[in-house]
Every structure is written in C-alpha cells, then in structure tokens.
Amino acid sequence: MILTTDPERGRAAERTAWAFYAIAAIGSIIGQIWVGVTVPPWPAAIDWWWRALLVAPFAAVIDLGGVVTSAFADTRRRRGETAYGWRILSIGSVTTGVCINLIGHGDVPYLAAVFGGLGVFAYTVWLLHAADRRRDALRAAGKLADTAPSYSRAQRRREPEVTRRAELLAVEHGYSLHESLVVARHQLRDERRRAALATHVETLIRARHEDPVRAAIAATTLDIDAIAVELTAHSDVAGWATAIGADLRPPQPPAAGTTDSDGDAPDIGGVPMPPTDVLRRVPTSQDAYDRWRDLWAELSTDPDVDLSAFADRHDISVRQAQWIRSVGATGLLNSPIPPAVRLARLATINGHRPHDDSPAS
C-alpha cells in the first residue's frame, strides 16, 4: 500500500498495484498452461483444449499458492511472529512456477523470459504490496515509528552526524526537516561542550587530592556530567560578555593638548582644542583667571572684532588675545574656578593627593 497524504491518490496507487499483479499472474499461469499442453506426452486423442482444462487448475494452484501462503505469513508477522514456515512454502511455490516456465519454454528463449519474468514480477509486486500494508497496519496500531523526513544526499554528505541525529529527533518528537536539523546541531554542540567541561572538572577534582586513590574515588563517585550541566546552567554569560566587551572597546579620544597624526589639534565635540602651549597659558590664580573670563565674554559677543584694536584697548598683547580666544572656544573659561584648581579639588575628593613630582627633601 502506497501511503500518501492524499487519500484519492493512495487508493489509485492501490488499484494500480492490484492491476499489475493480476496481469503478471495471469501471464505466468498462461505460460504454465502452455507448457502443460505441449510438453507432457499426451495421447493424441485428447484435444489441446481438454489438455488446457486439465492443466489450468494445477497451474493456478502453483502460482496462486505462493500468494496465499505469503498472505498467511504476512498475517502472522503483523502479530510479531517470524512465520518462516509460511514464507519458505511461499517462495518454494513461486520458484516451482517460474522454473516450469523457464524449462518448458527453453527452446524459445523469448517465451521463457516473458513467462518466467511475469512470474517473478507478479510475486515481487505482491511482496512489496503486502509489506506496505503490513507497515501501515503496524504504524496505525502504534507498533511502528513514523518515517523521518527525506534529507538530501548533499546534507548527509556535509553533516552525516547531524543528519543521523535529526532523523531520530524527527521520528521521536515529530519535528519537521529543518526543525530537526536545527535541534540536532544544538544538541551535538551542547554535548561536545559538556564533554570538554566534564574533562576539566574531573581534572580539577583529582587535583584537590594528593593521594591518587582518593582522587580516583572522588572522580568516580561524583557525577561529572551532572556537575558540568550545573556549571553551564549557573554560568554568568552576561558578565563574561561585559568583561570581554570591555577589552574590545575602541580607543578613547586623545586627551586635551594632544595632536592628530597630521600635527593639528584634535576636536572634542566639534570644538577645536588649543595646542598644549596655549593651555599652559591658562592662569592658575583666581584674579588673572577672572580677567581672562571678562575679556573672553567681550570677545565672544563680537567674533569679528579686530584683535589688534582689542589688545590695545585692554593693554594686552595680540598673542595673549589669541590665547584667550582659543581657550574660551573650548569652554575652559566657562567655570568661575580655574581648571587647575578644579582638578586639584577633584583629586582630593576622590581620596588622592595631587601628584607631586618634586624630589623628596
């Protein structure tokens, strides 16, 4: 019986199988009757049609006997028996019919091949048909597992171990083709990881005992695989990802006063930082720093001011006016406290004394 998802197509295939068997069996019987009419030394007074009538029942019994005994064997096999007796009798009956056709038509090879081949074909169709029906009956009774999906040859060649595991999972849990492959890959990967972890766990357990006998007892008594599973379940995946990610962070922007590869001052937040020599000019005393802030407040209100006139008006050099503009553009003059003082206070708050490079007295 050909099992399909479409009942109509299944019934059509069933009828086709019966039709093929019937035609082949009739052909084999006709060949045996032919041999029975022409080969035996019949009296001349008996007409050929009388001979055919006399031989036909025996020819039918020989051919159909193989099928009947095979049906008995199939019934017993559905109940879990081997039925070797019925199966041997069935094969013997069919073999007798095929030999009669081959030997009886030996003078005409074509007829021998046709009638002998029809007998073999009929019996083969019956066996395959009966085997299909037996498997369907066992599967319907829950005594036979369902079939696995059909995996391609390329898949079997590329991942033989995964494919074998996927077949078992598909039959056991009803997974589809792609689901079974995904689950099989995950299972095999986890099993390999647990096996490697179990090896390290056993090594660690043995290392805790100096006495090799005690070490062997501890490693043998404990369920190493269960420990590996528990370790995997309690592993801090997020923590390890954070720790590894910290090591993979990109380099931080260069500190103030450093220069790019081309020698220019770097930008922070889109604002150009002044060179190091300009930053060194930022006053550390409060009075001088406040004056810089006042001058920067005036400069920032008029970006197009003439620095020479601005310097003469406030009795400073043009270079100092340029320094004030460069530092003010970075925001370092926005705070009322000089940057150096702010850094010193921050170091004190964090519990660190300012770094003193002067030699000890």
Short mmCIF file of C-alpha atoms in Angstrom, two decimals:
data_model
loop_
_atom_site.label_atom_id
_atom_site.label_comp_id
_atom_site.label_asym_id
_atom_site.label_seq_id
_atom_site.Cartn_x
_atom_site.Cartn_y
_atom_site.Cartn_z
CA MET A 1 0.00 0.00 0.00
CA ILE A 2 1.47 3.33 -1.03
CA LEU A 3 0.98 5.85 1.76
CA THR A 4 0.30 9.40 0.63
CA THR A 5 -1.21 12.49 2.17
CA ASP A 6 -3.97 12.42 -0.49
CA PRO A 7 -6.44 9.53 0.11
CA GLU A 8 -7.62 9.55 -3.51
CA ARG A 9 -4.08 9.20 -4.84
CA GLY A 10 -3.42 6.44 -2.32
CA ARG A 11 -6.44 4.46 -3.46
CA ALA A 12 -5.49 4.98 -7.12
CA ALA A 13 -2.00 3.62 -6.43
CA GLU A 14 -3.56 0.68 -4.56
CA ARG A 15 -5.76 -0.22 -7.52
CA THR A 16 -2.82 0.13 -9.91
CA ALA A 17 -0.74 -2.27 -7.83
CA TRP A 18 -3.53 -4.86 -7.86
CA ALA A 19 -3.93 -4.47 -11.65
CA PHE A 20 -0.20 -5.01 -12.27
CA TYR A 21 -0.18 -8.08 -10.05
CA ALA A 22 -3.25 -9.58 -11.72
CA ILE A 23 -1.90 -9.11 -15.26
CA ALA A 24 1.51 -10.55 -14.38
CA ALA A 25 0.00 -13.50 -12.51
CA ILE A 26 -2.36 -14.34 -15.39
CA GLY A 27 0.57 -14.21 -17.81
CA SER A 28 2.59 -16.60 -15.66
CA ILE A 29 -0.37 -19.01 -15.43
CA ILE A 30 -0.86 -18.89 -19.20
CA GLY A 31 2.79 -19.79 -19.66
CA GLN A 32 2.45 -22.79 -17.35
CA ILE A 33 -0.71 -23.95 -19.13
CA TRP A 34 1.12 -23.66 -22.45
CA VAL A 35 3.89 -25.87 -21.13
CA GLY A 36 1.32 -28.32 -19.76
CA VAL A 37 -0.42 -28.57 -23.11
CA THR A 38 2.66 -29.00 -25.31
CA VAL A 39 5.39 -30.70 -23.27
CA PRO A 40 3.82 -33.76 -21.49
CA PRO A 41 3.29 -36.89 -23.68
CA TRP A 42 -0.47 -36.57 -24.03
CA PRO A 43 -2.39 -39.21 -26.01
CA ALA A 44 -3.16 -37.98 -29.50
CA ALA A 45 -6.87 -38.46 -28.94
CA ILE A 46 -7.04 -35.69 -26.33
CA ASP A 47 -7.58 -32.29 -27.91
CA TRP A 48 -5.48 -29.31 -26.79
CA TRP A 49 -8.38 -27.53 -25.08
CA TRP A 50 -9.03 -30.62 -22.94
CA ARG A 51 -5.40 -30.59 -22.02
CA ALA A 52 -5.65 -26.89 -21.10
CA LEU A 53 -8.69 -27.54 -18.88
CA LEU A 54 -6.88 -30.35 -17.10
CA VAL A 55 -3.67 -28.37 -16.57
CA ALA A 56 -5.20 -24.98 -15.66
CA PRO A 57 -6.17 -25.80 -12.00
CA PHE A 58 -2.69 -27.10 -11.22
CA ALA A 59 -1.01 -24.08 -12.86
CA ALA A 60 -3.26 -21.74 -10.88
CA VAL A 61 -2.54 -23.54 -7.62
CA ILE A 62 1.21 -23.35 -8.20
CA ASP A 63 1.17 -19.59 -8.91
CA LEU A 64 -1.59 -18.52 -6.50
CA GLY A 65 -0.30 -20.88 -3.82
CA GLY A 66 2.73 -18.66 -3.41
CA VAL A 67 0.48 -15.67 -2.83
CA VAL A 68 -1.88 -17.44 -0.42
CA THR A 69 0.94 -18.78 1.74
CA SER A 70 2.59 -15.35 1.66
CA ALA A 71 -0.68 -13.81 2.91
CA PHE A 72 -0.70 -16.25 5.84
CA ALA A 73 2.91 -15.30 6.60
CA ASP A 74 2.05 -11.58 6.47
CA THR A 75 -0.83 -12.06 8.93
CA ARG A 76 1.42 -13.82 11.42
CA ARG A 77 4.16 -11.20 11.03
CA ARG A 78 1.71 -8.43 11.91
CA ARG A 79 1.31 -10.20 15.26
CA GLY A 80 5.03 -10.17 15.85
CA GLU A 81 5.85 -13.72 14.66
CA THR A 82 8.53 -14.64 12.14
CA ALA A 83 6.34 -17.07 10.11
CA TYR A 84 9.36 -18.72 8.49
CA GLY A 85 7.37 -21.82 7.54
CA TRP A 86 4.76 -19.94 5.54
CA ARG A 87 7.42 -17.79 3.91
CA ILE A 88 9.54 -20.78 2.84
CA LEU A 89 6.47 -22.52 1.42
CA SER A 90 5.51 -19.38 -0.47
CA ILE A 91 8.96 -18.95 -2.04
CA GLY A 92 9.06 -22.65 -2.97
CA SER A 93 5.69 -22.47 -4.72
CA VAL A 94 6.61 -19.42 -6.78
CA THR A 95 10.03 -20.86 -7.64
CA THR A 96 8.33 -24.00 -9.00
CA GLY A 97 6.09 -21.96 -11.27
CA VAL A 98 8.98 -19.86 -12.59
CA CYS A 99 11.10 -22.97 -13.26
CA ILE A 100 8.24 -24.59 -15.21
CA ASN A 101 8.07 -21.56 -17.49
CA LEU A 102 11.84 -21.33 -17.94
CA ILE A 103 12.39 -25.04 -18.63
CA GLY A 104 9.18 -25.65 -20.57
CA HIS A 105 9.91 -22.76 -22.98
CA GLY A 106 13.64 -23.39 -23.07
CA ASP A 107 13.59 -23.92 -26.85
CA VAL A 108 12.17 -20.41 -27.27
CA PRO A 109 14.20 -18.01 -25.11
CA TYR A 110 11.79 -15.16 -25.66
CA LEU A 111 8.83 -17.11 -24.27
CA ALA A 112 10.95 -18.40 -21.39
CA ALA A 113 11.99 -14.86 -20.47
CA VAL A 114 8.48 -13.42 -20.80
CA PHE A 115 6.56 -16.07 -18.85
CA GLY A 116 9.32 -16.60 -16.25
CA GLY A 117 9.74 -12.86 -15.79
CA LEU A 118 5.99 -12.37 -15.36
CA GLY A 119 6.00 -14.90 -12.52
CA VAL A 120 8.88 -13.15 -10.74
CA PHE A 121 7.33 -9.73 -11.34
CA ALA A 122 3.92 -10.81 -10.02
CA TYR A 123 5.39 -12.27 -6.83
CA THR A 124 7.64 -9.21 -6.27
CA VAL A 125 4.69 -6.83 -6.64
CA TRP A 126 2.73 -8.93 -4.15
CA LEU A 127 5.56 -8.93 -1.60
CA LEU A 128 6.10 -5.18 -1.82
CA HIS A 129 2.37 -4.52 -1.69
CA ALA A 130 1.94 -6.78 1.33
CA ALA A 131 4.94 -5.21 3.10
CA ASP A 132 3.48 -1.72 2.61
CA ARG A 133 0.13 -2.76 4.04
CA ARG A 134 1.83 -4.50 6.97
CA ARG A 135 3.84 -1.39 7.84
CA ASP A 136 0.75 0.80 7.60
CA ALA A 137 -1.16 -1.52 9.89
CA LEU A 138 1.67 -1.63 12.44
CA ARG A 139 2.05 2.13 12.32
CA ALA A 140 -1.68 2.62 12.84
CA ALA A 141 -1.53 0.29 15.85
CA GLY A 142 1.40 2.23 17.33
CA LYS A 143 3.82 -0.67 16.90
CA LEU A 144 5.96 1.05 14.27
CA ALA A 145 7.55 4.51 14.35
CA ASP A 146 6.63 7.12 11.79
CA THR A 147 9.00 7.84 8.93
CA ALA A 148 11.62 10.58 9.11
CA PRO A 149 11.81 13.46 6.62
CA SER A 150 13.78 12.93 3.43
CA TYR A 151 17.21 14.53 3.77
CA SER A 152 19.18 15.28 0.63
CA ARG A 153 22.39 13.48 -0.29
CA ALA A 154 24.28 16.76 -0.02
CA GLN A 155 23.02 17.20 3.55
CA ARG A 156 24.01 13.65 4.50
CA ARG A 157 27.45 14.11 2.98
CA ARG A 158 28.01 17.52 4.54
CA GLU A 159 26.76 16.72 8.07
CA PRO A 160 26.45 12.95 8.49
CA GLU A 161 26.33 13.01 12.31
CA VAL A 162 23.83 15.87 12.40
CA THR A 163 21.60 14.16 9.84
CA ARG A 164 21.53 10.89 11.78
CA ARG A 165 20.58 12.72 14.96
CA ALA A 166 17.95 14.77 13.09
CA GLU A 167 16.30 11.58 11.79
CA LEU A 168 15.95 10.22 15.33
CA LEU A 169 14.58 13.50 16.63
CA ALA A 170 12.09 13.81 13.78
CA VAL A 171 10.73 10.31 14.41
CA GLU A 172 10.66 10.67 18.19
CA HIS A 173 9.30 14.21 18.52
CA GLY A 174 7.65 14.85 15.15
CA TYR A 175 9.99 17.68 14.09
CA SER A 176 9.95 18.89 10.52
CA LEU A 177 13.01 18.59 8.31
CA HIS A 178 14.52 21.99 9.13
CA GLU A 179 13.48 21.90 12.81
CA SER A 180 15.13 18.52 13.31
CA LEU A 181 18.39 19.76 11.79
CA VAL A 182 18.45 22.87 14.00
CA VAL A 183 17.73 20.88 17.18
CA ALA A 184 20.31 18.23 16.23
CA ARG A 185 23.02 20.85 15.74
CA HIS A 186 22.23 22.43 19.13
CA GLN A 187 22.24 19.08 20.89
CA LEU A 188 25.54 17.95 19.42
CA ARG A 189 27.16 21.29 20.16
CA ASP A 190 25.97 21.20 23.78
CA GLU A 191 27.11 17.60 24.20
CA ARG A 192 30.61 18.40 22.94
CA ARG A 193 30.84 21.41 25.24
CA ARG A 194 29.65 19.42 28.25
CA ALA A 195 32.08 16.62 27.45
CA ALA A 196 35.01 19.04 27.31
CA LEU A 197 33.84 20.74 30.51
CA ALA A 198 33.45 17.37 32.25
CA THR A 199 37.07 16.54 31.39
CA HIS A 200 38.27 19.76 33.03
CA VAL A 201 36.03 19.22 36.04
CA GLU A 202 37.43 15.75 36.58
CA THR A 203 40.97 17.11 36.31
CA LEU A 204 40.14 19.77 38.90
CA ILE A 205 38.60 17.25 41.30
CA ARG A 206 41.60 14.94 41.05
CA ALA A 207 43.97 17.87 41.62
CA ARG A 208 42.36 18.60 45.01
CA HIS A 209 43.62 15.28 46.42
CA GLU A 210 47.27 14.47 46.77
CA ASP A 211 46.53 10.80 47.26
CA PRO A 212 45.84 9.29 43.79
CA VAL A 213 43.48 6.71 45.29
CA ARG A 214 41.34 9.36 46.96
CA ALA A 215 41.44 11.39 43.77
CA ALA A 216 40.19 8.40 41.77
CA ILE A 217 37.43 7.72 44.31
CA ALA A 218 36.26 11.33 44.23
CA ALA A 219 36.28 11.48 40.43
CA THR A 220 34.45 8.14 40.15
CA THR A 221 31.87 8.79 42.85
CA LEU A 222 30.79 12.21 41.65
CA ASP A 223 28.57 12.57 38.61
CA ILE A 224 30.97 14.62 36.48
CA ASP A 225 28.42 15.16 33.71
CA ALA A 226 25.84 16.46 36.20
CA ILE A 227 28.39 18.90 37.61
CA ALA A 228 29.17 20.10 34.08
CA VAL A 229 25.45 20.67 33.44
CA GLU A 230 25.08 22.64 36.69
CA LEU A 231 28.11 24.76 35.88
CA THR A 232 26.68 25.53 32.47
CA ALA A 233 23.32 26.47 33.99
CA HIS A 234 24.91 28.82 36.56
CA SER A 235 27.45 30.39 34.23
CA ASP A 236 27.32 34.20 34.11
CA VAL A 237 27.08 34.66 30.37
CA ALA A 238 26.18 38.35 30.61
CA GLY A 239 29.05 39.03 32.98
CA TRP A 240 31.58 37.37 30.71
CA ALA A 241 30.17 39.23 27.72
CA THR A 242 30.55 42.52 29.59
CA ALA A 243 34.12 41.72 30.65
CA ILE A 244 35.16 40.67 27.16
CA GLY A 245 33.35 43.63 25.63
CA ALA A 246 35.30 45.99 27.88
CA ASP A 247 38.53 44.69 26.41
CA LEU A 248 37.18 45.21 22.91
CA ARG A 249 36.15 48.85 23.34
CA PRO A 250 37.62 51.28 20.80
CA PRO A 251 40.39 53.66 21.87
CA GLN A 252 39.24 56.75 23.76
CA PRO A 253 39.61 60.22 22.19
CA PRO A 254 43.04 61.77 22.76
CA ALA A 255 43.48 63.97 25.82
CA ALA A 256 43.45 67.72 25.66
CA GLY A 257 46.56 69.16 24.14
CA THR A 258 47.44 66.12 22.05
CA THR A 259 47.66 66.33 18.32
CA ASP A 260 46.41 64.20 15.46
CA SER A 261 48.68 62.28 13.13
CA ASP A 262 48.79 65.32 10.87
CA GLY A 263 50.03 67.55 13.72
CA ASP A 264 46.78 69.54 14.15
CA ALA A 265 44.91 69.91 17.41
CA PRO A 266 42.12 67.30 17.80
CA ASP A 267 38.44 68.13 18.06
CA ILE A 268 36.21 67.20 21.02
CA GLY A 269 32.51 67.53 20.48
CA GLY A 270 33.18 69.51 17.30
CA VAL A 271 35.11 72.23 19.21
CA PRO A 272 38.82 72.51 18.42
CA MET A 273 41.14 72.15 21.40
CA PRO A 274 44.02 74.63 21.63
CA PRO A 275 47.57 73.36 21.44
CA THR A 276 49.38 72.36 24.59
CA ASP A 277 51.40 75.55 24.72
CA VAL A 278 48.17 77.58 24.72
CA LEU A 279 46.67 75.50 27.54
CA ARG A 280 49.75 76.15 29.62
CA ARG A 281 48.94 79.85 29.40
CA VAL A 282 45.59 79.49 31.22
CA PRO A 283 46.06 81.39 34.52
CA THR A 284 46.01 79.40 37.74
CA SER A 285 45.47 82.39 40.02
CA GLN A 286 41.88 83.48 40.55
CA ASP A 287 42.44 87.17 39.72
CA ALA A 288 44.21 86.52 36.42
CA TYR A 289 41.68 83.83 35.50
CA ASP A 290 38.76 86.21 36.21
CA ARG A 291 40.34 88.82 33.94
CA TRP A 292 40.62 86.21 31.16
CA ARG A 293 36.93 85.39 31.65
CA ASP A 294 35.96 89.06 31.37
CA LEU A 295 38.00 89.50 28.22
CA TRP A 296 36.54 86.29 26.74
CA ALA A 297 32.99 87.49 27.50
CA GLU A 298 33.69 90.59 25.43
CA LEU A 299 35.36 88.64 22.63
CA SER A 300 32.54 86.12 22.40
CA THR A 301 29.95 88.86 21.80
CA ASP A 302 31.80 90.08 18.73
CA PRO A 303 33.56 87.21 16.85
CA ASP A 304 34.70 89.64 14.11
CA VAL A 305 36.46 92.06 16.44
CA ASP A 306 39.91 93.32 15.42
CA LEU A 307 42.31 91.60 17.81
CA SER A 308 44.93 94.37 17.46
CA ALA A 309 42.46 97.06 18.49
CA PHE A 310 41.10 94.78 21.23
CA ALA A 311 44.63 94.21 22.60
CA ASP A 312 45.47 97.95 22.59
CA ARG A 313 42.19 98.79 24.33
CA HIS A 314 42.85 96.35 27.19
CA ASP A 315 46.63 96.81 27.34
CA ILE A 316 47.50 93.21 26.40
CA SER A 317 49.46 91.69 23.55
CA VAL A 318 47.84 90.41 20.38
CA ARG A 319 49.24 86.97 21.12
CA GLN A 320 47.54 86.93 24.53
CA ALA A 321 44.25 87.92 22.91
CA GLN A 322 44.64 84.94 20.56
CA TRP A 323 45.26 82.65 23.54
CA ILE A 324 42.12 83.91 25.30
CA ARG A 325 40.04 83.28 22.17
CA SER A 326 41.48 79.77 21.69
CA VAL A 327 40.93 78.72 25.29
CA GLY A 328 37.49 80.31 25.53
CA ALA A 329 36.29 78.45 22.44
CA THR A 330 36.92 75.14 24.27
CA GLY A 331 34.69 76.08 27.23
CA LEU A 332 37.56 76.11 29.73
CA LEU A 333 36.68 79.70 30.72
CA ASN A 334 33.03 78.97 31.47
CA SER A 335 33.65 77.92 35.06
CA PRO A 336 34.38 80.57 37.73
CA ILE A 337 37.19 78.34 39.04
CA PRO A 338 40.48 77.89 37.17
CA PRO A 339 40.86 74.42 35.60
CA ALA A 340 43.97 73.61 37.62
CA VAL A 341 42.18 74.37 40.89
CA ARG A 342 39.19 72.26 39.86
CA LEU A 343 41.43 69.27 39.08
CA ALA A 344 43.18 69.57 42.43
CA ARG A 345 39.87 69.63 44.29
CA LEU A 346 38.60 66.62 42.32
CA ALA A 347 41.69 64.62 43.23
CA THR A 348 41.24 65.47 46.91
CA ILE A 349 37.55 64.46 46.86
CA ASN A 350 38.40 61.08 45.32
CA GLY A 351 40.85 60.36 48.14
CA HIS A 352 44.01 61.01 46.15
CA ARG A 353 46.59 63.66 46.82
CA PRO A 354 47.77 65.70 43.91
CA HIS A 355 50.79 64.13 42.29
CA ASP A 356 53.98 65.81 43.47
CA ASP A 357 56.90 65.45 41.10
CA SER A 358 59.30 67.43 43.28
CA PRO A 359 62.11 65.39 44.82
CA ALA A 360 61.87 64.49 48.49
CA SER A 361 63.90 66.72 50.80
#
